[in-house]
Short mmCIF file of C-alpha atoms in Angstrom, two decimals:
data_model
loop_
_atom_site.label_atom_id
_atom_site.label_comp_id
_atom_site.label_asym_id
_atom_site.label_seq_id
_atom_site.Cartn_x
_atom_site.Cartn_y
_atom_site.Cartn_z
CA MET A 1 0.00 0.00 0.00
CA SER A 2 1.54 3.29 -1.02
CA LYS A 3 0.98 6.84 0.02
CA THR A 4 -0.59 7.57 -3.35
CA ALA A 5 -3.12 4.72 -3.05
CA ALA A 6 -6.75 5.79 -2.90
CA VAL A 7 -8.05 6.44 0.60
CA PRO A 8 -11.85 6.10 1.01
CA GLY A 9 -13.62 9.42 1.39
CA ALA A 10 -15.34 10.27 4.64
CA VAL A 11 -18.02 12.58 5.95
CA SER A 12 -18.51 13.79 9.49
CA GLU A 13 -21.95 13.51 11.07
CA VAL A 14 -23.34 14.59 14.40
CA GLU A 15 -26.45 12.64 15.28
CA ARG A 16 -28.70 12.23 18.31
CA LYS A 17 -31.03 9.26 18.83
CA TYR A 18 -34.28 9.24 20.81
CA GLU A 19 -36.60 6.53 22.10
CA ALA A 20 -40.11 6.85 20.64
CA PRO A 21 -43.23 4.92 21.64
CA ALA A 22 -44.98 2.95 18.90
CA GLU A 23 -46.98 5.14 16.53
CA GLN A 24 -45.29 8.25 17.96
CA GLU A 25 -45.26 11.07 15.41
CA VAL A 26 -42.60 13.73 15.31
CA PRO A 27 -44.12 16.86 16.86
CA ALA A 28 -44.47 20.04 14.80
CA LEU A 29 -41.11 21.71 14.31
CA ASP A 30 -42.21 25.33 14.06
CA ASN A 31 -40.51 28.60 15.00
CA LEU A 32 -37.06 27.07 15.24
CA PRO A 33 -34.02 29.40 15.10
CA GLY A 34 -32.77 30.05 11.58
CA VAL A 35 -35.38 27.85 9.86
CA VAL A 36 -37.25 29.55 7.00
CA GLY A 37 -40.31 28.19 5.26
CA SER A 38 -42.14 24.93 5.82
CA PRO A 39 -40.23 21.73 6.54
CA VAL A 40 -39.85 19.32 3.61
CA HIS A 41 -41.23 15.81 4.26
CA ASP A 42 -40.63 12.55 2.41
CA SER A 43 -40.62 8.79 3.03
CA ILE A 44 -38.02 6.18 2.13
CA GLN A 45 -37.39 2.51 2.87
CA LEU A 46 -33.89 1.37 3.76
CA SER A 47 -32.46 -2.12 4.01
CA ALA A 48 -29.02 -2.73 5.48
CA THR A 49 -26.92 -5.84 6.02
CA TYR A 50 -24.40 -5.39 8.82
CA TYR A 51 -21.00 -7.09 8.88
CA ASP A 52 -18.59 -8.03 11.66
CA THR A 53 -16.42 -10.93 12.76
CA VAL A 54 -18.10 -13.87 14.44
CA ASP A 55 -16.96 -12.53 17.84
CA TYR A 56 -17.99 -8.91 17.10
CA ARG A 57 -14.57 -7.28 17.05
CA LEU A 58 -15.82 -4.17 15.25
CA LEU A 59 -18.72 -3.76 17.65
CA ALA A 60 -16.28 -3.88 20.56
CA GLU A 61 -14.54 -0.82 19.09
CA LYS A 62 -17.88 0.95 18.38
CA ILE A 63 -17.40 0.56 14.64
CA THR A 64 -20.29 -0.43 12.37
CA LEU A 65 -20.01 -1.73 8.82
CA ARG A 66 -23.03 -2.15 6.56
CA LYS A 67 -24.20 -2.41 2.98
CA ARG A 68 -27.31 -0.29 2.55
CA GLU A 69 -29.94 -0.42 -0.18
CA GLY A 70 -32.34 2.46 -0.73
CA GLY A 71 -32.09 6.16 -0.05
CA ASP A 72 -29.71 8.65 -1.63
CA ASP A 73 -26.58 7.14 -0.04
CA ALA A 74 -26.95 3.47 -0.97
CA GLY A 75 -23.69 1.57 -0.73
CA TRP A 76 -21.09 0.50 1.81
CA HIS A 77 -20.84 2.53 5.02
CA MET A 78 -18.27 2.24 7.79
CA LYS A 79 -18.99 4.39 10.86
CA LEU A 80 -16.16 5.26 13.22
CA PRO A 81 -16.71 6.64 16.74
CA GLY A 82 -15.97 10.25 17.61
CA GLU A 83 -16.45 12.62 20.52
CA GLY A 84 -19.96 12.92 21.97
CA ASP A 85 -22.61 12.63 19.25
CA ALA A 86 -20.08 12.93 16.41
CA ARG A 87 -19.08 10.10 14.11
CA THR A 88 -17.12 9.70 10.91
CA GLU A 89 -18.75 7.79 8.08
CA ILE A 90 -16.73 6.33 5.23
CA GLN A 91 -18.81 5.63 2.13
CA LEU A 92 -18.19 3.52 -0.97
CA PRO A 93 -20.47 2.66 -3.91
CA PRO A 94 -22.51 -0.56 -3.55
CA GLY A 95 -20.64 -2.51 -6.22
CA ASP A 96 -21.55 -6.10 -6.98
CA GLY A 97 -21.96 -8.94 -4.53
CA THR A 98 -21.69 -9.08 -0.74
CA GLU A 99 -17.93 -9.21 -0.20
CA VAL A 100 -16.65 -6.34 1.91
CA PRO A 101 -14.49 -4.02 -0.24
CA ALA A 102 -10.79 -4.32 0.48
CA ALA A 103 -10.60 -0.53 0.89
CA LEU A 104 -12.75 -0.90 4.02
CA SER A 105 -11.54 -4.22 5.42
CA SER A 106 -7.92 -3.06 5.19
CA LEU A 107 -8.70 -0.04 7.38
CA VAL A 108 -9.65 -2.32 10.29
CA ARG A 109 -7.02 -5.00 9.69
CA ALA A 110 -5.49 -4.49 13.14
CA ILE A 111 -8.90 -4.99 14.74
CA ILE A 112 -10.21 -8.00 12.83
CA ARG A 113 -6.73 -9.61 12.58
CA GLY A 114 -7.43 -12.02 9.78
CA HIS A 115 -10.94 -12.95 10.92
CA GLU A 116 -13.55 -12.96 8.20
CA LEU A 117 -16.14 -10.19 8.00
CA ILE A 118 -19.52 -11.90 7.69
CA PRO A 119 -23.17 -10.76 7.74
CA ILE A 120 -24.40 -10.57 11.34
CA ALA A 121 -27.70 -8.70 11.11
CA LEU A 122 -30.35 -7.40 8.72
CA ILE A 123 -32.17 -4.16 9.54
CA ILE A 124 -35.11 -2.78 7.54
CA THR A 125 -36.18 0.80 8.21
CA ASP A 126 -39.28 2.70 7.13
CA ARG A 127 -38.18 6.31 7.43
CA GLU A 128 -40.26 9.48 7.61
CA ARG A 129 -37.86 12.32 6.97
CA THR A 130 -38.21 16.02 7.78
CA ARG A 131 -35.68 18.49 6.40
CA LEU A 132 -35.22 21.97 7.81
CA ALA A 133 -33.57 24.67 5.69
CA ASP A 134 -32.74 28.38 5.72
CA ALA A 135 -33.76 31.07 3.23
CA ASP A 136 -31.07 29.94 0.76
CA GLY A 137 -32.18 26.33 0.91
CA THR A 138 -29.15 25.23 2.97
CA LEU A 139 -29.94 22.11 5.01
CA LEU A 140 -29.87 23.07 8.69
CA ALA A 141 -30.96 19.75 10.21
CA GLU A 142 -32.68 16.51 9.35
CA VAL A 143 -35.18 14.84 11.67
CA VAL A 144 -36.25 11.27 10.90
CA SER A 145 -38.78 8.94 12.45
CA ASP A 146 -37.75 5.33 11.91
CA THR A 147 -39.86 2.22 12.22
CA VAL A 148 -37.30 -0.55 12.49
CA ILE A 149 -37.51 -4.31 11.95
CA ALA A 150 -34.31 -6.23 12.71
CA CYS A 151 -33.05 -9.78 13.00
CA LYS A 152 -29.75 -11.60 13.19
CA ALA A 153 -28.17 -12.86 9.98
CA ASP A 154 -29.59 -16.36 10.50
CA GLY A 155 -33.12 -14.94 10.79
CA SER A 156 -33.37 -15.40 14.56
CA GLY A 157 -34.06 -12.81 17.23
CA GLU A 158 -36.46 -10.64 15.27
CA SER A 159 -37.34 -7.36 16.98
CA SER A 160 -38.98 -4.07 16.10
CA TRP A 161 -39.08 -0.59 17.55
CA GLN A 162 -39.48 3.07 16.71
CA GLU A 163 -36.89 5.77 17.16
CA VAL A 164 -36.21 9.35 16.15
CA GLU A 165 -32.87 10.68 14.93
CA VAL A 166 -31.71 14.28 14.58
CA GLU A 167 -28.73 14.88 12.34
CA GLN A 168 -27.05 18.26 12.54
CA GLY A 169 -26.56 20.25 9.38
CA ALA A 170 -25.53 23.86 8.95
CA GLY A 171 -27.70 24.80 11.93
CA GLY A 172 -25.19 23.17 14.27
CA GLN A 173 -25.70 22.45 17.96
CA PRO A 174 -28.02 25.44 18.76
CA LEU A 175 -30.67 24.17 16.34
CA ALA A 176 -30.17 20.56 17.48
CA ASP A 177 -30.70 21.71 21.09
CA ALA A 178 -33.90 23.54 20.10
CA ILE A 179 -35.23 20.45 18.30
CA GLU A 180 -34.33 18.31 21.33
CA ALA A 181 -36.35 20.60 23.61
CA VAL A 182 -39.40 20.09 21.37
CA LEU A 183 -38.90 16.31 21.40
CA PHE A 184 -38.48 16.20 25.18
CA GLU A 185 -41.66 18.20 25.62
CA ALA A 186 -43.47 15.63 23.48
CA GLY A 187 -42.28 12.85 25.82
CA LEU A 188 -39.32 11.44 23.88
CA GLU A 189 -36.08 10.52 25.66
CA ARG A 190 -32.50 10.03 24.56
CA SER A 191 -31.88 6.47 23.39
CA ALA A 192 -29.87 4.22 25.65
CA SER A 193 -28.65 2.20 22.66
CA PRO A 194 -25.73 3.67 20.73
CA SER A 195 -26.79 2.13 17.40
CA LYS A 196 -29.51 0.15 15.65
CA LEU A 197 -27.09 -2.76 15.34
CA LYS A 198 -26.42 -2.98 19.08
CA ARG A 199 -30.13 -2.98 19.75
CA ALA A 200 -30.77 -5.57 17.03
CA LEU A 201 -28.19 -7.99 18.44
CA GLY A 202 -29.57 -7.61 21.96
CA THR A 203 -28.03 -7.15 25.38
CA SER A 204 -27.11 -10.84 25.58
CA VAL A 205 -24.35 -10.34 23.02
CA THR A 206 -20.95 -9.83 24.61
CA PRO A 207 -18.57 -8.45 21.99
CA TYR A 208 -14.97 -9.55 21.83
CA SER A 209 -12.63 -7.09 23.49
CA ALA A 210 -8.97 -7.57 24.25
CA ALA A 211 -9.28 -4.28 26.09
CA ALA A 212 -11.96 -5.25 28.57
CA GLY A 213 -9.74 -4.42 31.53
CA THR A 214 -10.18 -5.48 35.13
CA ALA A 215 -11.83 -3.11 37.59
CA THR A 216 -10.70 -3.32 41.17
CA LYS A 217 -10.27 -0.82 44.00
CA SER A 218 -6.76 -1.99 44.79
CA PRO A 219 -5.34 -3.43 41.57
CA SER A 220 -2.41 -5.78 41.87
CA SER A 221 0.84 -4.91 40.16
CA ARG A 222 0.10 -7.45 37.45
CA ILE A 223 -3.30 -5.94 36.78
CA LEU A 224 -1.70 -2.49 36.64
CA LEU A 225 0.67 -3.78 33.97
CA ARG A 226 -2.10 -5.61 32.13
CA ASN A 227 -4.47 -2.64 32.04
CA TYR A 228 -1.72 -0.29 30.91
CA ILE A 229 -0.78 -2.56 28.00
CA ILE A 230 -4.46 -2.99 27.11
CA GLU A 231 -4.88 0.78 26.96
CA GLN A 232 -1.87 1.12 24.70
CA ILE A 233 -2.96 -1.71 22.39
CA ARG A 234 -6.24 0.14 21.90
CA ALA A 235 -4.30 3.35 21.19
CA LEU A 236 -2.09 1.41 18.76
CA THR A 237 -4.97 -0.04 16.76
CA GLY A 238 -6.77 3.32 16.74
CA ALA A 239 -3.65 5.02 15.40
CA ASP A 240 -3.27 2.20 12.86
CA LEU A 241 -6.66 3.09 11.39
CA GLY A 242 -5.76 6.78 11.51
CA THR A 243 -2.46 6.20 9.72
CA ARG A 244 -4.21 4.32 6.93
CA ARG A 245 -6.64 7.25 6.60
CA ARG A 246 -3.75 9.78 6.65
CA ASN A 247 -5.07 11.43 9.80
CA GLU A 248 -2.93 14.15 11.30
CA GLU A 249 -0.83 12.99 14.28
CA ALA A 250 -1.74 9.31 13.71
CA VAL A 251 1.87 8.33 12.93
CA HIS A 252 2.99 10.04 16.14
CA ASP A 253 0.25 8.37 18.20
CA PHE A 254 1.14 4.96 16.79
CA ARG A 255 4.82 5.34 17.53
CA VAL A 256 4.16 6.52 21.09
CA ALA A 257 1.80 3.61 21.81
CA ALA A 258 4.37 1.10 20.52
CA ARG A 259 7.07 2.70 22.67
CA ARG A 260 4.87 2.65 25.76
CA ILE A 261 4.11 -1.05 25.39
CA ARG A 262 7.77 -1.83 24.80
CA SER A 263 8.86 0.25 27.78
CA ALA A 264 6.31 -1.38 30.10
CA LEU A 265 7.54 -4.84 29.09
CA GLN A 266 11.19 -3.85 29.46
CA SER A 267 10.58 -2.37 32.90
CA TYR A 268 8.21 -4.86 34.48
CA ALA A 269 7.72 -8.08 32.49
CA GLY A 270 10.94 -9.81 33.48
CA ASP A 271 13.32 -11.79 31.29
CA SER A 272 12.15 -14.59 29.03
CA PRO A 273 12.42 -15.52 25.35
CA ARG A 274 8.76 -14.60 24.97
CA ILE A 275 9.27 -11.06 26.30
CA ASP A 276 12.47 -10.63 24.31
CA SER A 277 10.55 -11.51 21.14
CA LEU A 278 7.77 -9.01 21.90
CA ILE A 279 10.28 -6.25 22.63
CA ALA A 280 12.19 -6.97 19.42
CA ASP A 281 9.00 -6.81 17.35
CA LEU A 282 7.90 -3.58 19.02
CA ARG A 283 11.31 -2.02 18.41
CA TRP A 284 11.09 -3.07 14.75
CA LEU A 285 7.59 -1.58 14.50
CA GLY A 286 8.59 1.70 16.14
CA GLY A 287 11.56 1.93 13.83
CA LYS A 288 9.34 1.56 10.77
CA PHE A 289 7.37 4.59 11.94
CA GLY A 290 10.42 6.59 13.01
CA ASP A 291 11.30 8.06 9.62
CA ALA A 292 7.68 8.97 8.86
CA ARG A 293 7.37 10.82 12.16
CA ASP A 294 10.74 12.49 11.67
CA VAL A 295 9.58 13.88 8.32
CA GLU A 296 6.37 15.26 9.87
CA VAL A 297 8.13 16.94 12.77
CA GLN A 298 11.13 18.29 10.89
CA TRP A 299 9.19 19.55 7.89
CA GLN A 300 6.89 21.61 10.09
CA ARG A 301 9.75 22.69 12.35
CA LEU A 302 11.88 24.14 9.57
CA VAL A 303 8.95 25.81 7.85
CA ASP A 304 8.06 27.47 11.16
CA ARG A 305 11.69 28.44 11.65
CA LEU A 306 11.65 30.44 8.41
CA ASP A 307 8.88 32.62 9.86
CA GLU A 308 11.13 33.48 12.80
CA ILE A 309 14.35 34.36 10.98
CA ASP A 310 15.01 37.06 8.42
CA ILE A 311 17.05 35.36 5.70
CA PRO A 312 17.77 35.99 2.02
CA GLU A 313 16.00 33.86 -0.59
CA GLN A 314 13.31 32.85 1.86
CA GLU A 315 10.87 31.61 -0.81
CA ALA A 316 13.60 29.57 -2.49
CA VAL A 317 14.61 28.05 0.84
CA ARG A 318 10.97 27.19 1.60
CA ALA A 319 10.65 25.51 -1.80
CA ARG A 320 13.84 23.53 -1.14
CA ILE A 321 12.59 22.37 2.27
CA ASP A 322 9.26 21.28 0.76
CA GLU A 323 10.97 19.40 -2.05
CA TYR A 324 13.43 17.70 0.32
CA PHE A 325 10.81 16.43 2.79
CA SER A 326 8.15 15.62 0.22
CA ALA A 327 10.38 13.06 -1.44
CA ARG A 328 11.38 11.52 1.89
CA GLY A 329 7.83 11.56 3.19
CA GLU A 330 6.56 9.35 0.37
CA THR A 331 9.14 6.66 1.09
CA ALA A 332 8.80 6.90 4.88
CA LEU A 333 5.03 6.55 4.88
CA ASP A 334 5.20 3.66 2.43
CA ASN A 335 7.54 1.88 4.86
CA ALA A 336 5.17 2.49 7.77
CA LEU A 337 2.14 1.26 5.83
CA GLY A 338 4.13 -1.77 4.69
CA ALA A 339 4.72 -2.67 8.32
CA LEU A 340 0.98 -2.40 9.06
CA ASP A 341 0.25 -4.79 6.19
CA SER A 342 2.83 -7.35 7.32
CA GLU A 343 2.17 -10.69 8.96
CA ARG A 344 4.79 -9.87 11.60
CA TYR A 345 2.63 -6.99 12.84
CA LEU A 346 -0.54 -9.12 13.07
CA SER A 347 1.41 -11.83 14.86
CA LEU A 348 2.68 -9.24 17.34
CA LEU A 349 -0.87 -8.12 18.14
CA GLU A 350 -1.97 -11.71 18.72
CA GLN A 351 1.02 -12.36 20.98
CA LEU A 352 0.26 -9.23 22.99
CA ASP A 353 -3.34 -10.39 23.43
CA ALA A 354 -2.10 -13.75 24.68
CA TYR A 355 0.32 -12.09 27.07
CA ILE A 356 -2.25 -9.81 28.70
CA GLY A 357 -4.61 -12.76 28.99
CA ASP A 358 -1.95 -14.65 30.91
CA LEU A 359 -1.37 -11.68 33.19
CA GLU A 360 -4.98 -11.95 34.34
CA PHE A 361 -5.26 -15.71 34.51
CA ASP A 362 -2.28 -16.93 36.51
CA THR A 363 -3.06 -20.65 36.63
CA VAL A 364 -0.60 -23.50 36.68
CA GLY A 365 0.83 -24.09 33.25
CA ARG A 366 -0.66 -20.93 31.81
CA ARG A 367 2.20 -18.51 32.36
CA ALA A 368 5.96 -18.98 32.47
CA ASP A 369 6.95 -15.33 32.96
CA LYS A 370 7.81 -14.24 36.45
CA LYS A 371 5.21 -12.56 38.65
CA VAL A 372 5.54 -8.82 39.11
CA SER A 373 5.22 -7.59 42.69
CA GLY A 374 4.54 -4.11 44.03
CA LYS A 375 8.01 -3.98 45.53
CA GLU A 376 9.52 -4.84 42.17
CA LEU A 377 7.61 -1.97 40.55
CA ALA A 378 9.06 0.49 43.07
CA ARG A 379 12.52 -1.05 42.82
CA THR A 380 12.39 -0.75 39.04
CA LEU A 381 11.57 2.94 39.25
CA ARG A 382 14.41 3.57 41.67
CA HIS A 383 16.82 1.72 39.39
CA LEU A 384 15.63 3.70 36.35
CA SER A 385 16.04 6.97 38.24
CA HIS A 386 19.65 6.16 39.12
CA LYS A 387 20.29 5.12 35.54
CA VAL A 388 18.89 8.35 34.06
CA GLY A 389 20.75 10.38 36.67
CA GLY A 390 24.00 8.77 35.62
CA ARG A 391 23.32 9.57 31.98
CA VAL A 392 22.57 13.19 32.86
CA ASP A 393 25.88 13.41 34.76
CA ASP A 394 27.68 11.98 31.72
CA VAL A 395 26.48 14.86 29.56
CA ALA A 396 28.59 17.34 31.53
CA LYS A 397 31.68 15.19 30.89
CA ALA A 398 31.38 15.37 27.10
CA HIS A 399 34.41 16.79 25.25
CA SER A 400 32.57 18.00 22.14
CA ARG A 401 29.15 19.17 21.04
CA ALA A 402 28.64 15.94 19.09
CA GLU A 403 29.48 13.82 22.14
CA ARG A 404 27.21 15.98 24.29
CA ASP A 405 24.34 15.55 21.83
CA GLU A 406 24.75 11.77 21.76
CA ARG A 407 24.77 11.57 25.56
CA MET A 408 21.70 13.79 25.84
CA HIS A 409 19.92 11.47 23.44
CA ARG A 410 20.76 8.51 25.68
CA ALA A 411 19.41 10.44 28.67
CA ARG A 412 16.24 11.17 26.69
CA LYS A 413 15.65 7.49 25.93
CA GLY A 414 16.13 6.59 29.59
CA ALA A 415 13.80 9.39 30.69
CA LYS A 416 11.08 8.20 28.33
CA ARG A 417 11.31 4.70 29.69
CA MET A 418 11.08 6.00 33.24
CA LYS A 419 8.10 8.22 32.41
CA TYR A 420 6.22 5.30 30.88
CA ALA A 421 7.09 3.15 33.90
CA ILE A 422 5.51 5.81 36.14
CA GLU A 423 2.41 5.75 33.94
CA VAL A 424 1.97 2.04 34.67
CA MET A 425 1.95 2.76 38.42
CA GLU A 426 -0.31 5.82 38.20
CA PRO A 427 -3.62 4.08 39.15
CA SER A 428 -2.12 2.88 42.45
CA SER A 429 -0.55 6.21 43.44
CA LYS A 430 -2.41 8.90 41.54
CA ARG A 431 -1.33 11.99 43.47
CA HIS A 432 2.39 11.19 43.53
CA ALA A 433 2.38 9.85 39.97
CA LYS A 434 0.55 12.90 38.61
CA ARG A 435 3.09 15.25 40.17
CA ALA A 436 6.01 13.19 38.89
CA LEU A 437 4.59 12.98 35.37
CA GLU A 438 4.16 16.75 35.22
CA HIS A 439 7.86 17.23 36.00
CA PHE A 440 8.90 14.44 33.63
CA THR A 441 6.88 16.04 30.85
CA HIS A 442 8.87 19.26 31.34
CA PHE A 443 12.14 17.32 31.46
CA GLN A 444 11.25 15.48 28.27
CA ASP A 445 10.26 18.72 26.58
CA VAL A 446 13.79 19.97 27.13
CA LEU A 447 15.34 16.74 25.86
CA GLY A 448 12.88 16.49 22.97
CA GLU A 449 13.53 20.04 21.80
CA HIS A 450 17.24 19.35 21.95
CA GLN A 451 16.95 16.15 19.91
CA ASP A 452 14.66 17.77 17.33
CA SER A 453 17.24 20.52 16.95
CA VAL A 454 20.06 17.99 16.44
CA VAL A 455 18.03 16.15 13.79
CA ALA A 456 17.17 19.46 12.10
CA GLN A 457 20.87 20.27 11.89
CA HIS A 458 21.45 16.98 10.07
CA HIS A 459 18.70 17.70 7.53
CA LEU A 460 19.93 21.25 6.97
CA LEU A 461 23.46 20.02 6.23
CA GLU A 462 22.08 17.50 3.74
CA MET A 463 20.03 20.18 2.01
CA ALA A 464 22.97 22.57 1.84
CA SER A 465 25.27 19.90 0.42
CA GLU A 466 23.08 19.24 -2.61
CA HIS A 467 23.79 21.18 -5.79
CA GLU A 468 20.33 22.02 -7.10
CA HIS A 469 20.23 25.48 -5.49
CA THR A 470 22.21 28.69 -5.40
CA SER A 471 25.03 29.67 -3.06
CA LEU A 472 22.72 32.28 -1.53
CA THR A 473 20.19 29.58 -0.70
CA SER A 474 22.97 27.53 0.91
CA PHE A 475 23.98 30.60 2.91
CA SER A 476 20.40 30.99 4.14
CA LEU A 477 20.30 27.35 5.16
CA GLY A 478 23.48 27.99 7.09
CA ILE A 479 21.78 30.80 9.02
CA VAL A 480 18.98 28.42 10.00
CA TYR A 481 21.59 25.81 10.95
CA ARG A 482 23.32 28.30 13.27
CA HIS A 483 19.96 29.07 14.88
CA GLU A 484 19.38 25.36 15.55
CA LEU A 485 22.81 25.06 17.14
CA ASP A 486 21.89 27.86 19.54
CA ILE A 487 18.63 26.13 20.42
CA ALA A 488 20.44 22.87 21.21
CA ASP A 489 22.97 24.69 23.37
CA LYS A 490 20.21 26.42 25.31
CA GLN A 491 18.41 23.14 26.02
CA ALA A 492 21.65 21.60 27.26
CA THR A 493 21.96 24.33 29.90
CA LEU A 494 18.49 23.41 31.24
CA LEU A 495 19.23 19.70 31.54
CA LYS A 496 20.59 19.49 35.10
CA LYS A 497 17.90 21.70 36.65
CA THR A 498 14.93 19.99 35.01
CA TRP A 499 16.32 16.54 35.85
CA LYS A 500 16.68 17.40 39.54
CA GLU A 501 13.04 18.53 39.63
CA ALA A 502 11.85 15.38 37.85
CA ALA A 503 13.95 13.03 39.99
CA LYS A 504 12.83 14.63 43.25
CA SER A 505 9.16 14.50 42.24
CA SER A 506 9.35 10.75 41.57
CA GLU A 507 11.02 9.69 44.81
CA ALA A 508 7.70 9.36 46.65
CA LEU A 509 6.77 6.51 44.33
CA TRP A 510 9.42 4.15 45.73
CA ARG A 511 10.01 5.33 49.25
#
């Protein structure tokens, strides 16, 4: 899969669902803010076949996939969860047959993990639709009354109900709130079911979820580790989908989640061939995303830097920066997407699922890795603190800027591992962990800015060494390079102070 491959289009929708008694009619929607003229009414019949794995992996992630017939948007729809009432809907033409288009199934590859997407439910909807518009005919909101008949794919479990949906248009939330007030006054209530599919399948259905978690007032150290890894696996698979859709920050989110899982295993999982294999695969995966993230960060950094510095040939320098990173970005993203499409990646996800399952179920013969105790968690943090402190001290002993930069990078890697180790412990010591994480975030900001500056210097030297531009452009790149050197030097002077604050703030976690 390449960066230039077609990515399915998507639309954003904000929709509210309401419970409606049988035969309930939508009340008159008069005198609503911004609405001009009489509402437009029509009726349509919709039929949709819903798809998921046999153990409902999409449903567990609040994703629905259907093939709809009827209406003005017939075809394949994949709905992705958003904040509040918002969702993202990806649409494709209906095509021929019932096989899920590869453009959709590939988006959720990390969730379904090789399991077949099969029909799981059929839902038929008789829809009475009311459209509200302004004086220019712009759609402000759509209110529909649905009479629904649903059954499972095998024909069992037939059910029926009535519901009302309000989809926001150009009228936004104020109009949606006004419509809701009218509906509430008529006796309707917000629906407890998030989707027609969930209601059709019934409350007896328990969807698959590797991220179910274990709730307990005083979680054991193993449950702390398990829940942390679960949370990061969910972040990983979410960022996987975002990367495939070219979402902003998805590459960064993916890389961070992979690093967090790897760090938690390195810090707390003990030594075994199984753990070594997981760590190696996570390091490989993070490396595949490293270049893609570097391009994103450095491209934006150097473009922003041009706005701060008065240099000759600024437009020519900007064009050179764009050309340089554009070419590298294509290759880097292709490498990241290639990793997502690999069998090694799917195998890693399955192995992580197996590992977190074993963390919860510690029965004889089920788990060979050593048990993690609370004392070991604290001892690990103390050890990491001493290790990072030693690396910080080594920075002051460097004999050159290059040696200093390399040692600061080693301190940064150690600090990241320690920060993630604190995150694992956070549920058991929230107050102390929160304070420590605040200081570690500041410490990492210093180290991160330093490392970004060092990487920027490398890219600037590469750009200046190429022959496709003028000597004046090279001179301008040199000015930017000098500026980055100053930034790195400044961050180095902050290292000792910010480390002392971070180290002191974390001591309460192991004392």
